[in-house]
Short mmCIF file of C-alpha atoms (C1' of nucleotides) in Angstrom, two decimals:
data_model
loop_
_atom_site.label_atom_id
_atom_site.label_comp_id
_atom_site.label_asym_id
_atom_site.label_seq_id
_atom_site.Cartn_x
_atom_site.Cartn_y
_atom_site.Cartn_z
CA MET A 1 -6.18 6.26 -11.74
CA ILE A 2 -2.68 4.91 -11.56
CA SER A 3 -2.28 1.66 -9.58
CA LEU A 4 0.48 1.01 -7.13
CA THR A 5 2.03 -1.39 -9.61
CA GLU A 6 1.91 1.15 -12.37
CA GLU A 7 3.47 3.76 -10.07
CA ASN A 8 6.38 1.40 -9.62
CA TYR A 9 6.91 0.95 -13.29
CA LEU A 10 6.76 4.70 -13.91
CA LYS A 11 9.26 5.36 -11.08
CA ALA A 12 11.66 2.75 -12.43
CA LEU A 13 11.39 4.11 -15.99
CA PHE A 14 12.13 7.59 -14.71
CA ASN A 15 15.08 6.52 -12.65
CA LEU A 16 16.59 4.46 -15.44
CA ALA A 17 16.13 6.94 -18.22
CA ASN A 18 19.39 7.89 -19.98
CA HIS A 19 20.31 11.31 -21.51
CA ALA A 20 17.79 10.62 -24.29
CA GLY A 21 15.12 9.51 -21.83
CA GLU A 22 15.32 5.92 -23.18
CA VAL A 23 15.07 2.64 -21.23
CA ASN A 24 15.25 -0.91 -22.55
CA VAL A 25 12.73 -3.56 -21.67
CA ASN A 26 15.50 -5.73 -20.36
CA GLU A 27 16.89 -3.04 -17.97
CA LEU A 28 13.48 -2.33 -16.62
CA SER A 29 12.81 -6.03 -16.18
CA LYS A 30 15.99 -6.35 -14.12
CA GLN A 31 15.35 -3.24 -12.10
CA LEU A 32 11.93 -4.33 -11.08
CA ASP A 33 12.78 -8.04 -10.90
CA ILE A 34 9.87 -8.78 -13.18
CA LYS A 35 10.17 -10.98 -16.28
CA MET A 36 10.35 -9.34 -19.66
CA PRO A 37 7.04 -10.53 -21.08
CA THR A 38 5.30 -9.02 -18.06
CA VAL A 39 7.09 -5.74 -18.67
CA THR A 40 6.14 -5.73 -22.34
CA SER A 41 2.52 -6.16 -21.54
CA MET A 42 2.58 -3.49 -18.88
CA MET A 43 4.21 -1.10 -21.33
CA LYS A 44 1.32 -1.70 -23.72
CA LYS A 45 -1.04 -0.93 -20.94
CA LEU A 46 0.78 2.26 -19.95
CA ALA A 47 0.98 3.29 -23.63
CA GLY A 48 -2.82 2.92 -23.68
CA LYS A 49 -2.94 5.42 -20.81
CA LYS A 50 -0.64 7.79 -22.68
CA LEU A 51 2.08 7.44 -20.00
CA VAL A 52 4.66 5.72 -22.17
CA TYR A 53 5.65 5.71 -25.85
CA TYR A 54 5.83 2.09 -26.86
CA GLU A 55 6.87 0.55 -30.22
CA SER A 56 7.91 -3.05 -30.68
CA TYR A 57 11.67 -3.58 -30.39
CA LYS A 58 12.23 0.16 -29.73
CA PRO A 59 13.46 1.61 -26.41
CA LEU A 60 10.85 2.79 -23.99
CA ARG A 61 10.22 6.49 -23.33
CA LEU A 62 7.90 8.23 -20.85
CA THR A 63 5.47 10.73 -22.34
CA GLU A 64 5.31 14.16 -20.72
CA LYS A 65 2.30 12.93 -18.74
CA GLY A 66 4.25 9.84 -17.75
CA LYS A 67 7.26 11.97 -16.62
CA ARG A 68 4.97 14.13 -14.53
CA GLU A 69 3.32 11.18 -12.82
CA ALA A 70 6.66 9.48 -12.24
CA SER A 71 8.04 12.66 -10.76
CA LEU A 72 5.16 12.98 -8.42
CA VAL A 73 5.75 9.47 -7.12
CA ILE A 74 9.42 10.25 -6.72
CA ARG A 75 8.42 13.44 -4.94
CA LYS A 76 6.41 11.45 -2.41
CA HIS A 77 9.29 9.03 -2.01
CA ARG A 78 11.92 11.70 -1.40
CA LEU A 79 9.77 13.77 0.88
CA THR A 80 9.08 10.63 2.93
CA GLU A 81 12.82 9.83 3.04
CA MET A 82 13.56 13.31 4.30
CA PHE A 83 10.85 13.12 6.89
CA LEU A 84 12.04 9.79 8.16
CA ALA A 85 15.60 11.10 8.40
CA GLU A 86 14.97 14.57 9.73
CA LYS A 87 11.89 14.22 11.84
CA MET A 88 11.94 10.61 12.95
CA GLY A 89 15.63 9.94 13.46
CA PHE A 90 16.21 7.21 10.91
CA GLY A 91 19.65 6.83 9.30
CA TRP A 92 20.00 7.57 5.57
CA GLU A 93 20.60 3.88 5.03
CA GLU A 94 17.21 2.97 6.54
CA VAL A 95 14.85 5.40 4.83
CA HIS A 96 14.65 3.97 1.30
CA ASP A 97 12.88 0.73 2.08
CA ILE A 98 10.26 2.41 4.31
CA ALA A 99 9.71 5.22 1.79
CA GLU A 100 9.24 2.64 -0.91
CA GLN A 101 5.98 1.75 0.89
CA VAL A 102 4.86 5.06 2.25
CA GLU A 103 5.15 6.68 -1.22
CA HIS A 104 2.03 4.88 -2.35
CA VAL A 105 -0.19 6.65 0.17
CA GLN A 106 -2.84 8.59 -1.65
CA SER A 107 -3.30 11.75 0.36
CA ALA A 108 -2.14 15.13 -0.89
CA ALA A 109 -2.69 16.54 2.58
CA PHE A 110 -0.35 14.03 4.05
CA PHE A 111 2.61 14.89 1.79
CA ASP A 112 1.81 18.61 1.97
CA LYS A 113 2.07 18.40 5.72
CA ILE A 114 5.38 16.51 5.53
CA ASN A 115 6.63 19.13 3.13
CA GLU A 116 5.66 21.89 5.40
CA LEU A 117 7.02 20.37 8.58
CA LEU A 118 10.32 19.92 6.73
CA GLY A 119 10.38 23.59 5.61
CA PHE A 120 9.95 22.74 1.92
CA PRO A 121 13.26 20.91 1.35
CA LYS A 122 14.91 20.85 -2.06
CA LEU A 123 16.93 17.64 -1.49
CA ASP A 124 16.40 14.25 0.03
CA PRO A 125 18.79 12.65 2.52
CA HIS A 126 20.93 11.25 -0.33
CA GLY A 127 21.30 14.68 -1.98
CA ALA A 128 18.76 13.92 -4.72
CA PRO A 129 16.45 16.80 -5.66
CA ILE A 130 12.79 16.63 -4.70
CA PRO A 131 10.48 17.33 -7.68
CA ASP A 132 7.94 20.17 -7.08
CA LYS A 133 4.15 19.73 -6.96
CA ASN A 134 3.91 19.93 -10.71
CA GLY A 135 6.49 17.18 -11.19
CA LYS A 136 9.25 19.53 -12.21
CA LEU A 137 12.68 18.47 -11.11
CA ALA A 138 15.60 20.91 -10.79
CA TRP A 139 18.44 18.64 -11.82
CA VAL A 140 21.93 19.66 -10.69
CA ALA A 141 24.74 17.95 -12.61
CA TYR A 142 27.33 16.80 -10.09
CA ASP A 143 30.60 15.04 -10.96
CA LYS A 144 31.41 11.56 -9.99
CA LEU A 145 34.36 11.37 -7.62
CA SER A 146 35.82 8.81 -10.03
CA ASP A 147 36.01 11.49 -12.71
CA CYS A 148 38.08 13.88 -10.55
CA HIS A 149 41.78 14.23 -10.53
CA VAL A 150 44.69 13.96 -8.10
CA GLY A 151 45.11 17.05 -5.99
CA GLU A 152 41.54 18.23 -6.26
CA THR A 153 39.47 18.90 -3.16
CA VAL A 154 35.76 18.25 -3.57
CA ARG A 155 32.63 18.26 -1.51
CA VAL A 156 30.31 15.17 -1.35
CA SER A 157 26.94 16.40 -2.51
CA ALA A 158 24.98 13.24 -3.30
CA VAL A 159 25.20 9.52 -3.45
CA VAL A 160 23.79 7.27 -6.23
CA HIS A 161 22.26 3.81 -6.17
CA THR A 162 21.73 4.16 -2.53
CA SER A 163 21.72 0.57 -1.28
CA SER A 164 21.69 0.17 2.36
CA GLU A 165 25.03 -1.73 2.20
CA PHE A 166 26.76 1.18 0.43
CA LEU A 167 25.40 3.69 2.89
CA LYS A 168 26.51 1.63 5.88
CA PHE A 169 29.94 1.47 4.31
CA LEU A 170 29.97 5.27 4.19
CA ASN A 171 28.65 5.47 7.74
CA ASN A 172 31.50 3.27 8.96
CA ARG A 173 33.96 5.79 7.44
CA GLU A 174 31.94 8.82 8.52
CA ILE A 175 31.63 10.02 4.96
CA LYS A 176 28.41 12.08 4.63
CA LEU A 177 26.92 14.83 2.48
CA GLY A 178 29.19 17.85 2.91
CA THR A 179 32.35 15.84 3.62
CA ARG A 180 35.35 17.56 1.94
CA ILE A 181 37.56 15.00 0.28
CA LYS A 182 41.10 15.58 -1.04
CA ILE A 183 42.34 13.20 -3.69
CA LYS A 184 45.89 12.21 -2.80
CA SER A 185 46.50 9.63 -5.56
CA ILE A 186 44.80 7.25 -7.99
CA GLU A 187 45.93 3.71 -8.61
CA SER A 188 46.01 3.26 -12.35
CA PHE A 189 45.51 -0.52 -12.37
CA ASP A 190 42.10 -0.51 -10.60
CA SER A 191 41.20 3.20 -10.51
CA SER A 192 40.93 3.11 -6.74
CA MET A 193 41.59 6.44 -5.00
CA VAL A 194 43.57 7.30 -1.97
CA ILE A 195 41.88 10.21 -0.26
CA SER A 196 41.85 12.12 2.96
CA TYR A 197 39.10 14.02 4.73
CA ASP A 198 38.24 15.32 8.22
CA ASN A 199 41.86 15.18 9.36
CA ARG A 200 41.75 11.41 9.25
CA PRO A 201 44.52 9.02 8.08
CA ALA A 202 44.47 8.44 4.29
CA GLU A 203 41.79 6.01 3.12
CA THR A 204 41.50 4.02 -0.11
CA LEU A 205 38.18 3.93 -1.98
CA SER A 206 37.49 1.40 -4.72
CA HIS A 207 36.38 2.57 -8.13
CA ALA A 208 32.88 1.14 -7.38
CA VAL A 209 32.64 3.51 -4.39
CA CYS A 210 34.03 6.54 -6.29
CA GLU A 211 31.57 6.14 -9.04
CA ARG A 212 28.70 6.38 -6.53
CA LEU A 213 29.91 9.48 -4.76
CA LEU A 214 28.73 12.65 -6.52
CA VAL A 215 30.77 15.73 -5.75
CA GLU A 216 31.09 19.43 -6.39
CA LYS A 217 34.52 20.75 -7.33
CA LYS A 218 34.00 24.39 -6.43
CA VAL A 219 34.02 24.01 -2.74
CA MET B 1 2.34 -13.64 4.64
CA ILE B 2 -0.92 -11.71 5.02
CA SER B 3 -1.89 -9.55 2.05
CA LEU B 4 -3.14 -6.02 2.38
CA THR B 5 -6.61 -7.27 1.37
CA GLU B 6 -6.51 -9.97 4.02
CA GLU B 7 -5.37 -7.43 6.63
CA ASN B 8 -8.45 -5.37 5.84
CA TYR B 9 -10.81 -8.37 6.29
CA LEU B 10 -9.14 -9.32 9.57
CA LYS B 11 -9.44 -5.72 10.87
CA ALA B 12 -13.05 -5.49 9.93
CA LEU B 13 -13.80 -8.88 11.56
CA PHE B 14 -12.14 -7.68 14.75
CA ASN B 15 -13.92 -4.39 14.82
CA LEU B 16 -17.34 -5.92 14.15
CA ALA B 17 -17.04 -8.79 16.59
CA ASN B 18 -19.85 -8.86 19.18
CA HIS B 19 -19.57 -10.07 22.77
CA ALA B 20 -19.26 -13.67 21.54
CA GLY B 21 -16.69 -12.68 18.93
CA GLU B 22 -19.13 -13.46 16.14
CA VAL B 23 -19.67 -11.64 12.83
CA ASN B 24 -22.14 -12.39 10.07
CA VAL B 25 -21.07 -12.58 6.44
CA ASN B 26 -23.60 -9.94 5.62
CA GLU B 27 -22.28 -7.41 8.18
CA LEU B 28 -18.76 -7.94 6.98
CA SER B 29 -19.85 -7.60 3.43
CA LYS B 30 -21.46 -4.19 4.24
CA GLN B 31 -18.60 -2.99 6.38
CA LEU B 32 -16.08 -3.65 3.61
CA ASP B 33 -18.38 -2.76 0.75
CA ILE B 34 -17.59 -6.05 -0.89
CA LYS B 35 -20.25 -8.45 -2.11
CA MET B 36 -21.21 -11.51 -0.05
CA PRO B 37 -19.90 -14.18 -2.37
CA THR B 38 -16.48 -12.50 -2.35
CA VAL B 39 -16.61 -12.43 1.43
CA THR B 40 -17.51 -16.06 1.59
CA SER B 41 -14.58 -17.13 -0.60
CA MET B 42 -12.17 -14.94 1.33
CA MET B 43 -13.40 -16.55 4.60
CA LYS B 44 -12.55 -19.98 3.15
CA LYS B 45 -9.14 -18.69 2.29
CA LEU B 46 -8.57 -17.21 5.76
CA ALA B 47 -9.89 -20.45 7.29
CA GLY B 48 -7.22 -22.28 5.27
CA LYS B 49 -4.61 -19.98 6.88
CA LYS B 50 -6.07 -20.72 10.35
CA LEU B 51 -7.05 -17.13 10.82
CA VAL B 52 -10.78 -17.63 10.91
CA TYR B 53 -13.20 -20.41 11.90
CA TYR B 54 -15.57 -20.88 9.03
CA GLU B 55 -18.57 -23.22 8.73
CA SER B 56 -21.34 -22.81 6.14
CA TYR B 57 -24.22 -20.65 7.36
CA LYS B 58 -22.56 -20.18 10.77
CA PRO B 59 -21.32 -16.86 12.09
CA LEU B 60 -17.69 -16.04 11.48
CA ARG B 61 -15.11 -16.02 14.31
CA LEU B 62 -11.44 -15.12 14.37
CA THR B 63 -9.08 -17.80 15.63
CA GLU B 64 -6.54 -16.72 18.31
CA LYS B 65 -4.04 -16.33 15.54
CA GLY B 66 -6.51 -14.24 13.61
CA LYS B 67 -7.22 -12.03 16.62
CA ARG B 68 -3.54 -11.42 17.11
CA GLU B 69 -2.92 -10.54 13.48
CA ALA B 70 -5.98 -8.30 13.42
CA SER B 71 -4.84 -6.56 16.62
CA LEU B 72 -1.42 -5.92 15.13
CA VAL B 73 -3.03 -4.20 12.13
CA ILE B 74 -5.20 -2.17 14.51
CA ARG B 75 -2.12 -1.35 16.53
CA LYS B 76 -0.43 0.03 13.40
CA HIS B 77 -3.57 1.95 12.56
CA ARG B 78 -3.91 3.55 15.96
CA LEU B 79 -0.26 4.32 16.42
CA THR B 80 -0.39 6.06 13.03
CA GLU B 81 -3.48 8.03 13.97
CA MET B 82 -1.81 9.16 17.18
CA PHE B 83 1.34 10.15 15.31
CA LEU B 84 -0.63 12.10 12.67
CA ALA B 85 -2.56 13.93 15.43
CA GLU B 86 0.24 14.47 17.98
CA LYS B 87 3.32 14.92 15.86
CA MET B 88 2.04 16.14 12.55
CA GLY B 89 -0.79 18.47 13.53
CA PHE B 90 -3.71 16.70 11.87
CA GLY B 91 -7.17 16.98 13.41
CA TRP B 92 -8.79 13.86 14.85
CA GLU B 93 -11.29 14.02 12.01
CA GLU B 94 -8.49 13.73 9.41
CA VAL B 95 -6.36 10.92 10.75
CA HIS B 96 -8.48 7.88 10.03
CA ASP B 97 -8.38 7.95 6.22
CA ILE B 98 -4.61 8.46 6.13
CA ALA B 99 -3.96 5.82 8.78
CA GLU B 100 -6.08 3.40 6.70
CA GLN B 101 -3.29 3.48 4.17
CA VAL B 102 -0.22 3.88 6.33
CA GLU B 103 -1.26 0.91 8.46
CA HIS B 104 -0.28 -1.48 5.69
CA VAL B 105 3.38 -0.48 5.73
CA GLN B 106 5.42 -3.56 6.52
CA SER B 107 8.19 -2.29 8.75
CA ALA B 108 8.43 -3.01 12.47
CA ALA B 109 11.13 -0.37 12.79
CA PHE B 110 8.74 2.28 11.43
CA PHE B 111 6.00 1.65 13.94
CA ASP B 112 8.48 1.08 16.78
CA LYS B 113 9.85 4.50 16.09
CA ILE B 114 6.43 6.08 16.00
CA ASN B 115 5.63 4.37 19.28
CA GLU B 116 8.85 5.63 20.85
CA LEU B 117 8.41 9.23 19.55
CA LEU B 118 4.93 9.27 21.02
CA GLY B 119 6.16 7.98 24.35
CA PHE B 120 4.36 4.61 24.11
CA PRO B 121 0.77 5.88 24.14
CA LYS B 122 -2.04 3.72 25.43
CA LEU B 123 -4.90 5.40 23.47
CA ASP B 124 -5.41 6.76 19.99
CA PRO B 125 -6.88 10.25 19.29
CA HIS B 126 -10.40 8.90 19.55
CA GLY B 127 -9.79 7.32 22.96
CA ALA B 128 -9.52 3.78 21.56
CA PRO B 129 -6.86 1.59 23.24
CA ILE B 130 -3.70 0.67 21.26
CA PRO B 131 -2.96 -3.09 21.32
CA ASP B 132 0.52 -4.03 22.52
CA LYS B 133 3.23 -5.63 20.36
CA ASN B 134 1.74 -9.08 21.09
CA GLY B 135 -1.68 -8.00 19.92
CA LYS B 136 -3.10 -7.78 23.41
CA LEU B 137 -5.68 -5.13 23.89
CA ALA B 138 -6.53 -3.64 27.32
CA TRP B 139 -10.17 -2.93 26.83
CA VAL B 140 -11.82 -0.36 29.10
CA ALA B 141 -15.62 -0.54 29.21
CA TYR B 142 -16.96 3.00 28.96
CA ASP B 143 -20.60 3.94 29.11
CA LYS B 144 -22.45 5.51 26.23
CA LEU B 145 -23.67 9.01 27.07
CA SER B 146 -27.07 7.83 25.90
CA ASP B 147 -27.15 5.37 28.81
CA CYS B 148 -26.54 8.08 31.46
CA HIS B 149 -29.16 9.88 33.53
CA VAL B 150 -30.38 13.37 34.13
CA GLY B 151 -28.23 15.20 36.70
CA GLU B 152 -25.06 13.12 36.10
CA THR B 153 -21.81 14.79 35.17
CA VAL B 154 -19.57 12.66 33.00
CA ARG B 155 -16.28 12.97 31.19
CA VAL B 156 -15.99 12.25 27.45
CA SER B 157 -13.38 9.49 27.17
CA ALA B 158 -13.79 8.09 23.64
CA VAL B 159 -15.84 8.32 20.45
CA VAL B 160 -17.23 5.43 18.40
CA HIS B 161 -17.65 5.02 14.66
CA THR B 162 -15.44 7.96 14.10
CA SER B 163 -16.64 9.28 10.81
CA SER B 164 -15.13 12.53 9.70
CA GLU B 165 -18.55 14.11 9.67
CA PHE B 166 -19.31 13.17 13.24
CA LEU B 167 -15.93 14.45 14.42
CA LYS B 168 -16.39 17.75 12.64
CA PHE B 169 -19.78 18.10 14.37
CA LEU B 170 -17.96 17.68 17.71
CA ASN B 171 -15.28 20.14 16.65
CA ASN B 172 -17.94 22.73 15.86
CA ARG B 173 -19.22 22.36 19.41
CA GLU B 174 -15.73 22.10 20.93
CA ILE B 175 -16.54 18.74 22.44
CA LYS B 176 -13.34 16.75 22.85
CA LEU B 177 -11.85 13.97 24.89
CA GLY B 178 -11.90 15.15 28.50
CA THR B 179 -14.87 17.51 28.14
CA ARG B 180 -17.06 17.32 31.25
CA ILE B 181 -20.71 17.14 30.35
CA LYS B 182 -23.69 17.69 32.64
CA ILE B 183 -26.95 16.14 31.66
CA LYS B 184 -29.69 18.74 32.20
CA SER B 185 -32.71 16.85 30.73
CA ILE B 186 -33.61 14.06 28.34
CA GLU B 187 -36.45 14.38 25.78
CA SER B 188 -38.47 11.19 26.12
CA PHE B 189 -39.89 11.29 22.61
CA ASP B 190 -36.60 11.12 20.77
CA SER B 191 -34.07 10.48 23.58
CA SER B 192 -32.18 13.64 22.76
CA MET B 193 -30.23 15.20 25.56
CA VAL B 194 -29.97 18.72 26.79
CA ILE B 195 -26.47 19.13 28.18
CA SER B 196 -24.07 21.80 29.34
CA TYR B 197 -20.30 21.89 29.41
CA ASP B 198 -17.41 24.38 29.54
CA ASN B 199 -19.71 27.13 30.85
CA ARG B 200 -21.48 27.30 27.54
CA PRO B 201 -25.21 27.77 26.97
CA ALA B 202 -27.21 24.54 27.06
CA GLU B 203 -26.91 22.40 23.92
CA THR B 204 -29.10 19.63 22.57
CA LEU B 205 -27.54 16.34 21.36
CA SER B 206 -29.51 13.81 19.31
CA HIS B 207 -29.69 10.22 20.43
CA ALA B 208 -27.46 9.30 17.45
CA VAL B 209 -24.77 11.58 18.88
CA CYS B 210 -25.22 10.45 22.45
CA GLU B 211 -24.77 6.81 21.44
CA ARG B 212 -21.42 7.64 19.92
CA LEU B 213 -20.00 9.50 22.90
CA LEU B 214 -18.32 7.15 25.38
CA VAL B 215 -18.04 8.54 28.87
CA GLU B 216 -16.80 7.86 32.39
CA LYS B 217 -19.11 8.56 35.28
CA LYS B 218 -16.53 8.82 38.03
CA VAL B 219 -15.04 12.16 37.10
"C1'" DC C 1 28.28 -11.33 -43.62
"C1'" DT C 2 26.49 -14.76 -41.03
"C1'" DA C 3 26.15 -17.50 -36.71
"C1'" DA C 4 25.60 -17.03 -31.96
"C1'" DG C 5 23.98 -14.67 -28.23
"C1'" DA C 6 21.12 -11.12 -26.35
"C1'" DT C 7 16.92 -8.84 -26.34
"C1'" DG C 8 11.99 -8.61 -27.13
"C1'" DT C 9 7.27 -10.52 -28.23
"C1'" DT C 10 3.37 -13.79 -28.43
"C1'" DA C 11 0.59 -17.26 -26.59
"C1'" DG C 12 -1.28 -19.46 -23.00
"C1'" DA C 13 -1.67 -20.31 -18.09
"C1'" DA C 14 -1.83 -19.12 -12.98
"C1'" DT C 15 -3.14 -16.51 -8.84
"C1'" DA C 16 -5.63 -12.96 -6.26
"C1'" DA C 17 -9.53 -10.43 -5.71
"C1'" DT C 18 -13.57 -9.08 -7.38
"C1'" DC C 19 -18.32 -9.42 -9.66
"C1'" DT C 20 -23.40 -11.23 -11.17
"C1'" DA C 21 -26.85 -14.79 -11.55
"C1'" DA C 22 -28.88 -18.55 -9.65
"C1'" DC C 23 -29.80 -21.46 -6.02
"C1'" DA C 24 -30.13 -22.87 -0.89
"C1'" DA C 25 -30.81 -22.21 3.92
"C1'" DA C 26 -32.33 -19.62 7.80
"C1'" DA C 27 -35.13 -16.22 9.95
"C1'" DT C 28 -39.40 -13.77 10.23
"C1'" DA C 29 -44.14 -12.40 9.90
"C1'" DT C 30 -48.54 -13.13 9.67
"C1'" DA D 1 -46.78 -23.41 10.14
"C1'" DT D 2 -46.02 -21.87 5.85
"C1'" DA D 3 -44.91 -18.05 2.74
"C1'" DT D 4 -41.82 -14.27 2.28
"C1'" DT D 5 -37.68 -12.01 3.15
"C1'" DT D 6 -33.07 -12.06 4.44
"C1'" DT D 7 -28.86 -14.24 4.51
"C1'" DG D 8 -25.40 -17.25 2.61
"C1'" DT D 9 -23.40 -20.33 -1.07
"C1'" DT D 10 -22.08 -22.10 -5.71
"C1'" DA D 11 -20.84 -21.50 -10.26
"C1'" DG D 12 -18.86 -19.06 -13.63
"C1'" DA D 13 -16.90 -14.75 -15.49
"C1'" DT D 14 -13.75 -10.56 -15.17
"C1'" DT D 15 -9.67 -7.77 -14.31
"C1'" DA D 16 -4.88 -7.08 -12.80
"C1'" DT D 17 -0.54 -8.90 -12.50
"C1'" DT D 18 2.45 -12.27 -12.96
"C1'" DC D 19 4.71 -16.48 -15.03
"C1'" DT D 20 6.89 -20.09 -18.62
"C1'" DA D 21 7.67 -21.82 -23.27
"C1'" DA D 22 8.28 -20.86 -27.77
"C1'" DC D 23 9.28 -17.82 -31.33
"C1'" DA D 24 11.10 -13.37 -33.51
"C1'" DT D 25 14.26 -9.72 -34.05
"C1'" DC D 26 18.32 -7.31 -33.17
"C1'" DT D 27 23.30 -6.99 -32.14
"C1'" DT D 28 27.83 -8.51 -32.28
"C1'" DA D 29 31.99 -11.38 -32.76
"C1'" DG D 30 34.54 -13.67 -35.88
#
DNA sequence: CTAAGATGTTAGAATAATCTAACAAAATAT
DNA sequence: ATATTTTGTTAGATTATTCTAACATCTTAG
C-alpha cells in the first residue's frame, strides 16, 4: 500500500524528472516544501519499496514500478481536473487545488466513472496528457512560445506550471487552449514578445509568460 | 484545524449520539474499529479543542462547537453521496464508501458547487437529511417499519445503517425510497412481516430488515 | 587547486495516531 | 451484597512523518 504522503512524493518526482529521469533531493525538497533530511529518509523508504533508486549523493530516479504508480496518481489528478472543469463548471485556474485532494481517493470505480462520463479524455484542462490505466503516458513534445520566431503563427496547446495566478492572467487576456497567436516582434533586451490573436490589439507577453505557453507550430 | 482523523471521531460521535446526546467510549471504539485507550486519548484531545465534553468514566458528549463541526462533515458526506447517485450514476449501495473519502476534501467551493448542481437537496440517497451550511440539521422523525401494524400502508422514506449488503438486498426486491408497503401479517415468533408492494406477490421481511426501513404512515 | 558555497546525510527529537498490558471503576448477576 | 464481567484509564511502546543541528560531500569561482 502506498500512503497519501508517499503518493505526493512519487507525483513530485515524476513531475520534476528531467530528460534523464533524474531529480535532486534539493529540488524535490523545494517542490514539496519539506526539508531535505525528511526527503532523504523518505527516499530510503521508497527505495525499500522498490519505487525509487536511491544512492547517497546521487540524483534520484523512479523505478519502473515507481513511474507506474506516479502515473496512476497523476491520472487520477488529471481526470479529476477534467471532471471539475467539464462537468462541474470550474475554471481551469480553480481545478488544481481541489484535484490535489480528490486524487487521493482510493476507488477505481470512482475514477472509472469520471473517465466514462468525460468520454475517455486524452488531455486535462491545461493540455497535459492523461496517463492510461496502466500508467502509460503519451507525451507530445510541444514548443515553448519563447522558442518561436517573429512572424510565426502558433496554436496554444498546453500551459506549464499552472499556478492559479498565471491562469488568471491568461483568463484576463482571454488566452486559452486553441488560441492562435501571431508573433509580431521580440524585444531582444528582455525577450518579451509582442503578439496578436483573436483580432485584438497587439499585446506584450513577458519571457516568463512565453516560457509557460506550449504551442504547436503546424496550425 | 481539524484533522481527517478528528473529523472521523466527530462524525461517529454525532451518528452514535442517543436522545441525550451521549455516547460511550466502548461504542465509539467499536464503531471506529479503534481500541478504547486510543479513543480515550483522542477524547482528551478533542476536549482540549472544546469539541467534546469529557470526564473520566462518564459518557461522551459533543459540545455545540463539536456538533456543528460534526454536522459540517456529515453535510459534506451526504452532499457527496447525493452527487454520486444523482449526477454520476452510482447506486445507493455504492455511494457511502466513496463519500467516506471525498468528505474530507477541504474546499468550500467544491461542496458549494455540488450543492448548486444538485439544486440544494434536503435529503441524501438514503433519505437522511443534509445539514445546512451552519451545521443545522432538520430532523424528521420517521417510524420504523417494525413498529407498524397489520393492515397499515406506509411509504418507505429512509433506510438506516446503510450497509452495502442491506441495500443490495433491497435492490434485489426493488424496494426503494417511495415504495408503498402494505403490511399483510406479522409472525409473532420472530416479528417478521409479510408485506406486499408494487403489485408483487407477498414477500416476507425479517425483523432485522423491518427495523432498518423508516416509513411514513400518512401516505 | 583550493576555499567558499551549495547540496546531501546523520543523529536525535517532536507530534499524531495507534497499539498492548496492566490496572481501576462501574454494572450486573446470582 | 459481593463476585464476575464489562467498561474505561494509565503507562509505555510503535509507526509515520516531520523537524533542527551538526557534519559530510560535491560543485564552483577565483
